[in-house]
XYZ file of C-alpha atoms in Angstrom:
479
model
C 81.899 -87.418 21.839
C 84.388 -84.526 22.317
C 84.679 -81.205 19.918
C 87.686 -80.648 17.539
C 89.245 -78.493 20.215
C 88.383 -80.776 23.128
C 90.412 -82.974 21.804
C 93.023 -80.936 20.417
C 93.030 -78.555 24.094
C 92.520 -82.077 26.309
C 95.982 -83.557 23.835
C 98.090 -80.278 24.862
C 96.874 -80.756 28.358
C 98.015 -83.979 28.703
C 101.120 -83.860 27.126
C 101.981 -81.041 29.577
C 100.909 -83.530 32.705
C 102.987 -86.063 31.324
C 106.372 -83.940 31.997
C 105.500 -84.197 35.695
C 103.635 -87.438 37.060
C 103.363 -86.316 40.614
C 101.531 -82.661 39.583
C 97.886 -83.325 40.513
C 95.713 -80.080 39.396
C 93.502 -78.849 41.883
C 90.063 -77.739 40.874
C 90.875 -74.151 40.706
C 93.548 -75.268 38.829
C 90.846 -76.948 36.506
C 88.702 -74.079 36.187
C 91.096 -71.474 35.031
C 92.555 -73.498 32.461
C 89.228 -74.523 31.338
C 88.486 -70.415 31.825
C 91.559 -69.753 29.340
C 90.780 -72.261 26.381
C 87.466 -70.694 26.326
C 88.981 -66.886 26.029
C 91.428 -68.585 23.243
C 88.978 -70.018 21.450
C 86.829 -66.617 21.267
C 89.998 -65.108 20.133
C 90.337 -67.980 17.449
C 87.042 -67.435 15.959
C 87.477 -63.488 16.603
C 90.947 -63.364 13.939
C 89.282 -65.803 11.695
C 86.551 -63.553 11.185
C 88.211 -60.173 10.797
C 88.356 -58.804 7.606
C 91.792 -58.735 6.379
C 93.313 -56.205 3.453
C 95.906 -56.067 1.050
C 98.087 -53.131 1.993
C 101.103 -51.640 -0.886
C 104.511 -51.147 0.536
C 104.430 -47.601 -0.484
C 100.660 -47.089 1.306
C 102.489 -49.081 3.977
C 105.389 -46.569 4.862
C 103.599 -43.682 4.339
C 101.978 -44.733 8.223
C 105.210 -44.914 9.311
C 106.131 -41.252 8.579
C 105.621 -39.880 12.272
C 106.185 -41.449 15.682
C 103.144 -43.159 17.045
C 104.209 -41.994 20.502
C 105.084 -38.639 20.485
C 104.630 -37.859 16.891
C 107.943 -36.506 15.984
C 109.295 -37.545 12.405
C 110.715 -40.925 12.573
C 114.505 -40.853 11.780
C 114.652 -44.366 11.122
C 112.345 -47.165 9.878
C 113.071 -50.985 9.139
C 110.886 -53.592 7.205
C 111.021 -57.301 7.838
C 109.177 -60.163 6.542
C 108.274 -63.644 8.195
C 105.846 -65.379 5.544
C 102.796 -63.213 5.261
C 104.117 -61.274 8.730
C 105.234 -57.810 8.010
C 106.884 -56.335 11.144
C 107.896 -52.361 10.928
C 110.843 -51.257 13.551
C 110.892 -47.204 13.903
C 112.830 -44.613 15.922
C 111.586 -41.328 16.067
C 114.230 -37.665 16.677
C 112.948 -38.375 20.331
C 114.417 -41.951 20.519
C 111.033 -43.186 20.586
C 111.115 -47.021 19.708
C 108.248 -49.147 18.515
C 107.626 -52.207 16.614
C 104.377 -52.639 14.885
C 103.092 -56.062 13.268
C 100.340 -56.925 10.695
C 98.818 -59.751 12.182
C 98.251 -61.218 15.879
C 101.384 -63.265 16.832
C 100.871 -66.147 19.407
C 103.125 -68.338 20.748
C 105.896 -66.955 18.441
C 103.602 -67.708 15.546
C 102.125 -65.857 12.742
C 98.097 -65.853 12.736
C 98.212 -64.760 9.228
C 100.804 -67.936 7.963
C 98.525 -70.770 9.802
C 95.397 -69.266 7.888
C 97.094 -69.090 4.699
C 97.706 -73.060 5.289
C 94.611 -73.754 6.572
C 92.652 -71.795 3.622
C 94.852 -73.980 1.246
C 94.205 -77.454 1.890
C 90.515 -76.949 3.071
C 89.077 -75.130 0.141
C 91.283 -77.970 -2.408
C 93.842 -75.719 -2.974
C 97.652 -76.485 -3.747
C 100.356 -74.864 -2.542
C 102.469 -74.171 -5.875
C 98.454 -73.062 -7.443
C 98.414 -70.054 -4.464
C 101.937 -69.248 -4.713
C 102.277 -68.576 -8.424
C 99.183 -66.702 -7.727
C 101.134 -64.793 -5.145
C 104.024 -64.549 -7.118
C 102.312 -62.997 -10.129
C 100.292 -60.208 -8.112
C 103.941 -59.375 -6.102
C 102.182 -60.573 -2.538
C 104.843 -61.551 -0.305
C 104.167 -65.696 0.827
C 105.037 -67.925 2.853
C 107.781 -70.675 2.049
C 106.644 -73.952 1.196
C 109.024 -75.223 3.929
C 106.910 -73.181 6.527
C 103.256 -74.424 4.463
C 104.410 -78.428 4.616
C 105.648 -78.084 8.056
C 101.940 -76.357 9.194
C 100.336 -78.835 7.094
C 102.373 -81.989 8.984
C 102.001 -80.773 12.282
C 98.757 -78.966 12.782
C 96.358 -79.468 10.065
C 96.852 -82.998 9.544
C 95.870 -84.037 12.987
C 93.072 -81.647 13.480
C 91.702 -83.287 9.919
C 92.121 -86.453 11.543
C 90.491 -85.917 14.694
C 87.678 -84.610 12.812
C 87.204 -87.410 10.766
C 87.392 -89.704 13.337
C 84.523 -87.884 14.821
C 82.723 -87.842 12.061
C 82.896 -91.560 11.233
C 82.673 -92.447 14.798
C 79.001 -90.355 14.889
C 78.191 -92.596 11.178
C 78.828 -95.988 12.586
C 76.595 -95.135 15.472
C 73.521 -94.863 13.201
C 74.364 -97.143 11.033
C 74.531 -99.809 14.298
C 71.183 -98.413 15.459
C 69.507 -99.582 12.287
C 67.476 -102.322 11.656
C 68.523 -102.668 7.791
C 72.171 -101.187 6.584
C 72.454 -101.380 2.998
C 75.628 -99.811 1.258
C 77.029 -99.272 -1.763
C 80.711 -99.176 -2.637
C 83.142 -98.249 -5.374
C 86.755 -97.704 -5.833
C 88.605 -94.360 -7.684
C 92.035 -94.364 -8.210
C 94.532 -91.141 -7.765
C 95.626 -90.964 -11.837
C 94.225 -91.983 -15.279
C 94.869 -95.109 -16.858
C 96.303 -98.583 -15.338
C 99.429 -97.236 -13.515
C 98.116 -95.456 -10.308
C 99.767 -94.782 -7.052
C 97.114 -94.361 -5.112
C 93.453 -96.516 -4.840
C 90.669 -95.166 -2.689
C 87.376 -97.633 -2.165
C 84.573 -95.594 -0.577
C 81.521 -97.428 1.189
C 78.618 -95.230 1.341
C 75.482 -95.469 3.239
C 72.930 -95.939 0.762
C 69.600 -94.726 2.201
C 71.675 -91.250 3.922
C 74.222 -90.592 1.336
C 76.864 -90.585 3.926
C 80.431 -91.993 3.654
C 80.533 -94.413 6.112
C 84.409 -95.615 5.729
C 87.277 -95.704 2.674
C 90.315 -97.162 2.692
C 93.781 -95.739 1.129
C 96.305 -98.428 -0.957
C 99.354 -97.475 -2.012
C 100.540 -99.706 -5.199
C 103.363 -100.794 -3.435
C 101.314 -102.661 -1.117
C 99.434 -104.877 -3.320
C 100.729 -106.601 -6.413
C 99.069 -103.958 -9.102
C 97.061 -101.203 -9.202
C 94.076 -103.284 -10.374
C 94.441 -105.295 -7.358
C 94.240 -101.693 -5.421
C 90.057 -101.885 -5.464
C 89.732 -105.260 -3.894
C 92.385 -104.941 -1.218
C 90.602 -101.690 0.124
C 86.984 -103.207 -0.755
C 88.323 -105.651 1.799
C 89.758 -102.786 4.210
C 86.476 -101.220 4.806
C 84.415 -104.295 5.206
C 86.604 -105.421 7.779
C 86.611 -101.955 9.484
C 82.960 -101.792 9.643
C 82.527 -105.422 10.706
C 84.748 -104.732 13.460
C 82.903 -101.248 14.346
C 80.042 -103.866 14.739
C 77.962 -103.035 12.200
C 75.784 -105.590 10.775
C 75.586 -105.017 6.921
C 72.901 -106.585 5.024
C 73.319 -105.609 1.818
C 76.376 -104.084 -0.460
C 75.929 -103.071 -4.068
C 79.108 -102.941 -6.265
C 80.086 -102.494 -9.880
C 80.991 -106.374 -11.522
C 85.199 -106.117 -9.902
C 85.631 -109.836 -10.646
C 87.954 -110.160 -7.457
C 85.088 -108.400 -5.497
C 82.706 -110.772 -6.726
C 84.440 -113.770 -5.843
C 85.765 -112.491 -2.005
C 82.060 -111.679 -1.624
C 81.220 -115.201 -2.138
C 83.996 -117.106 -0.338
C 84.385 -115.170 2.479
C 81.602 -112.432 2.965
C 79.044 -114.801 1.863
C 76.971 -113.840 4.931
C 76.186 -110.234 3.115
C 74.059 -109.976 0.325
C 75.682 -108.850 -2.748
C 74.176 -106.719 -5.432
C 75.227 -105.133 -8.706
C 75.116 -101.377 -9.533
C 72.515 -100.402 -11.986
C 74.202 -97.867 -13.470
C 77.738 -99.811 -14.270
C 75.663 -103.098 -15.607
C 73.671 -100.555 -17.991
C 77.113 -98.396 -18.999
C 78.478 -102.114 -19.645
C 75.759 -102.830 -22.092
C 75.321 -99.714 -23.750
C 79.310 -99.637 -24.462
C 79.057 -103.093 -26.284
C 75.846 -101.888 -28.342
C 77.431 -98.862 -29.509
C 80.734 -101.067 -30.948
C 77.756 -103.379 -32.536
C 76.187 -99.887 -34.179
C 79.109 -98.594 -35.821
C 79.255 -101.515 -37.996
C 77.622 -100.516 -41.222
C 75.091 -103.641 -41.290
C 74.172 -102.817 -37.468
C 73.405 -99.598 -38.005
C 69.489 -99.830 -37.465
C 70.560 -100.652 -34.156
C 71.604 -97.619 -32.964
C 68.513 -95.927 -32.470
C 67.247 -98.563 -29.857
C 70.323 -98.268 -27.507
C 68.540 -95.255 -25.683
C 65.318 -97.511 -25.159
C 67.581 -100.481 -23.878
C 69.024 -98.882 -21.467
C 66.150 -97.676 -20.387
C 64.309 -100.929 -20.216
C 66.961 -102.272 -18.179
C 66.244 -99.956 -15.899
C 62.723 -100.463 -15.657
C 63.012 -104.489 -15.629
C 65.819 -104.090 -12.157
C 63.392 -101.554 -11.183
C 59.720 -103.201 -11.627
C 60.917 -106.900 -10.250
C 59.946 -106.995 -7.397
C 62.824 -108.961 -6.004
C 62.272 -111.994 -8.230
C 65.252 -112.741 -10.284
C 63.140 -115.265 -13.191
C 60.743 -112.088 -13.531
C 63.966 -109.933 -13.925
C 65.323 -112.258 -17.029
C 61.712 -112.651 -18.653
C 61.206 -108.717 -18.458
C 65.017 -108.093 -20.200
C 64.624 -110.872 -22.887
C 60.766 -109.593 -23.884
C 62.899 -106.481 -25.665
C 63.726 -109.313 -28.216
C 60.165 -109.232 -28.557
C 59.184 -105.422 -28.757
C 61.686 -104.794 -30.687
C 60.124 -106.691 -33.376
C 56.829 -105.005 -33.170
C 55.792 -108.464 -31.116
C 53.959 -107.497 -27.622
C 52.941 -110.847 -26.853
C 54.368 -114.417 -26.695
C 53.894 -117.410 -25.114
C 57.281 -118.951 -24.120
C 57.684 -117.495 -20.596
C 56.262 -118.092 -17.290
C 55.603 -114.779 -15.520
C 55.786 -111.788 -18.342
C 53.930 -112.403 -21.286
C 52.861 -109.343 -22.909
C 54.149 -105.649 -22.886
C 53.594 -103.824 -20.018
C 52.756 -100.124 -22.277
C 49.750 -99.496 -23.824
C 48.858 -100.686 -26.980
C 50.461 -98.672 -29.894
C 48.873 -97.016 -32.292
C 49.074 -97.607 -36.017
C 50.772 -93.873 -36.688
C 53.160 -94.766 -33.149
C 54.072 -98.412 -35.130
C 54.887 -96.758 -38.067
C 57.223 -94.436 -36.965
C 59.215 -96.951 -34.822
C 62.365 -98.594 -36.684
C 61.663 -102.587 -35.960
C 63.965 -105.059 -36.191
C 63.549 -107.838 -37.816
C 64.499 -111.460 -37.192
C 67.868 -113.015 -38.722
C 68.792 -109.197 -39.884
C 72.786 -108.620 -38.733
C 71.188 -105.602 -36.187
C 68.964 -107.955 -34.776
C 71.250 -111.171 -34.323
C 73.637 -108.290 -32.893
C 71.535 -107.451 -30.234
C 70.038 -110.792 -29.162
C 73.521 -111.634 -28.619
C 74.132 -108.850 -25.666
C 70.593 -109.707 -24.742
C 71.541 -113.324 -24.256
C 74.767 -113.173 -23.025
C 75.220 -116.048 -20.706
C 77.468 -113.791 -18.319
C 74.623 -110.521 -18.315
C 71.888 -113.240 -17.404
C 73.701 -114.879 -14.651
C 74.640 -110.842 -13.268
C 71.289 -109.843 -13.690
C 69.970 -112.058 -10.491
C 72.357 -109.147 -8.460
C 70.007 -106.272 -9.585
C 66.671 -107.520 -7.875
C 67.351 -105.395 -5.211
C 67.396 -102.202 -7.805
C 70.458 -100.770 -6.069
C 72.734 -97.850 -7.521
C 75.978 -96.106 -6.389
C 74.633 -92.486 -8.519
C 75.850 -91.121 -4.657
C 79.322 -92.295 -5.082
C 80.014 -91.492 -8.600
C 78.893 -87.755 -7.567
C 81.454 -87.773 -4.462
C 83.873 -89.218 -6.552
C 83.400 -86.094 -8.991
C 83.455 -83.743 -5.589
C 86.288 -85.299 -4.170
C 88.289 -84.280 -7.606
C 88.138 -80.730 -6.307
C 90.411 -81.895 -3.147
C 92.667 -84.610 -4.847
C 92.885 -84.020 -8.760
C 94.165 -86.879 -10.567
C 97.183 -84.738 -12.280
C 98.412 -83.592 -9.107
C 100.707 -85.428 -6.779
C 100.302 -85.574 -3.261
C 102.058 -87.443 -0.024
C 100.476 -90.501 1.777
C 99.408 -88.324 4.400
C 98.642 -85.462 2.301
C 96.284 -87.967 0.229
C 94.618 -89.163 3.318
C 93.695 -85.821 4.681
C 92.522 -84.821 1.367
C 89.967 -87.841 1.235
C 88.777 -87.156 5.051
C 87.913 -83.157 4.357
C 86.244 -84.690 0.982
C 84.032 -87.234 3.193
C 83.505 -84.476 5.663
C 82.211 -82.143 3.292
C 80.348 -84.947 1.632
C 78.593 -85.968 4.971
C 77.921 -82.587 6.558
C 76.111 -81.563 3.348
C 74.096 -84.581 3.440
C 73.083 -83.974 6.700
C 72.252 -80.258 6.412
C 70.067 -80.516 3.046
C 67.599 -83.571 3.496
C 66.900 -83.282 -0.389
C 69.477 -85.537 -2.642
C 72.809 -85.779 -2.409
C 73.959 -84.048 -5.620
C 73.886 -80.905 -4.091
C 77.043 -81.560 -3.167
C 78.889 -80.523 -5.901
C 77.193 -76.977 -5.833
C 77.855 -76.384 -2.077
C 81.298 -74.162 -2.062
C 83.287 -74.149 0.819
C 84.345 -70.280 -0.412
C 80.897 -68.541 0.508
C 81.747 -67.408 3.792
C 77.700 -67.944 5.282
C 77.645 -71.500 3.713
C 80.850 -72.818 4.872
C 80.507 -76.171 5.904
C 79.950 -76.838 9.847
C 82.976 -79.048 10.007
C 85.174 -77.563 8.521
C 84.524 -74.129 10.085
C 84.747 -76.430 13.477
C 88.283 -77.048 12.245
C 89.005 -73.608 10.744
C 88.301 -71.759 14.518
C 90.027 -74.347 16.626
C 93.305 -74.705 14.786
C 95.248 -72.101 16.252
C 95.954 -71.664 19.640
C 94.825 -75.257 21.276
C 97.403 -77.014 18.928
C 100.602 -75.059 19.353
C 102.778 -76.529 20.972
C 104.989 -74.343 23.650
C 108.010 -73.278 21.911
C 107.828 -74.518 18.107
C 108.688 -72.163 15.565
C 108.491 -71.815 11.695
């Protein structure tokens, strides 16, 4: 696999060679090109690591009182600006003319303007937000036209190349695994049911790396609710097209996805996320507990949620045992800890309660409104059916954390173009994957990993950052 710099450099060299099909470079030419490319990469790294300063106009003019060549007084000073670049042209009494630029210029392009554009995008910021900051400070800034042109011509292609390289590496890892377990979940670009974009993400449950994602626009499907199912199908088709053999995938209880799995992907084991199912149960319990006659149920809500997690974690893949453990909550909540109407689970697993412990519990009596309300939820037909998809104890906690981090790059109340949305999701995926690669602890650390810290700059983003100036600038292009 090639690095981003190699990809970009080869793209530029190939475009040059296409201008003359008969040209065949010699070995000496190839060696000189490689040497030149290495020198350019070193320049890029130097420009990025070089400190930058904020200079006031009056202080800048004080530096050009005398000629830099002969020391004579300057008779004429002209200051011009191109984005963040300041150019000072002076003429002294001796007739010496000189020009000074506030930043390096490569192929007629100020390096600072490119670094500002990349810094805005790579840190998950927006141009408008940083432009407002610059305007408040009185800082001379590049135009929105220049920023979006830099995005389209330089940043988006490099981000895409980096993501394709990252995806290729992740897919290779999956292909070498004996058992592949994925988790999948969708997110939208705005709250409510009027989203324009929907993103479906698949993550390797073992490594916590994003393996695939699909960005769906609402115009591609019948409604915003249909975007999640469409993104799910695209992700699975893409992974299977890359020869990844998926053993298990865990999702939420999305009806369309469940139906699609049964009809089109029956060869893949489908499991539900415990957290989503527990969340649905808690929501129903809270609704019931708001009624005056069911107030006693409120103190049991967290215990019921914990019980569901325990049932899924200790069922050992046995759906019958899972259901019996789940329904046992109706006995326990009556202070009844053994029973005979079950085949595998006939008594509570906790130690015997002392008299003082039993007295402190707010037990529910059969027939009361609170007990009946709990019984309706526990024995709900659909819930009992869905319990069979909890036997592997899968959860999408890593994906939920990733979606939280994704808001850094794609805030829900900010609109982006399709290409902008795609690039930001790719950045978020690279961010996530390199955090889980560096830290072999748990995935939750990714939300605390800051790109703003120079010492902790993500390797992937640093790779993009350090190779963005020279290789991808087409000759003769301008701002």
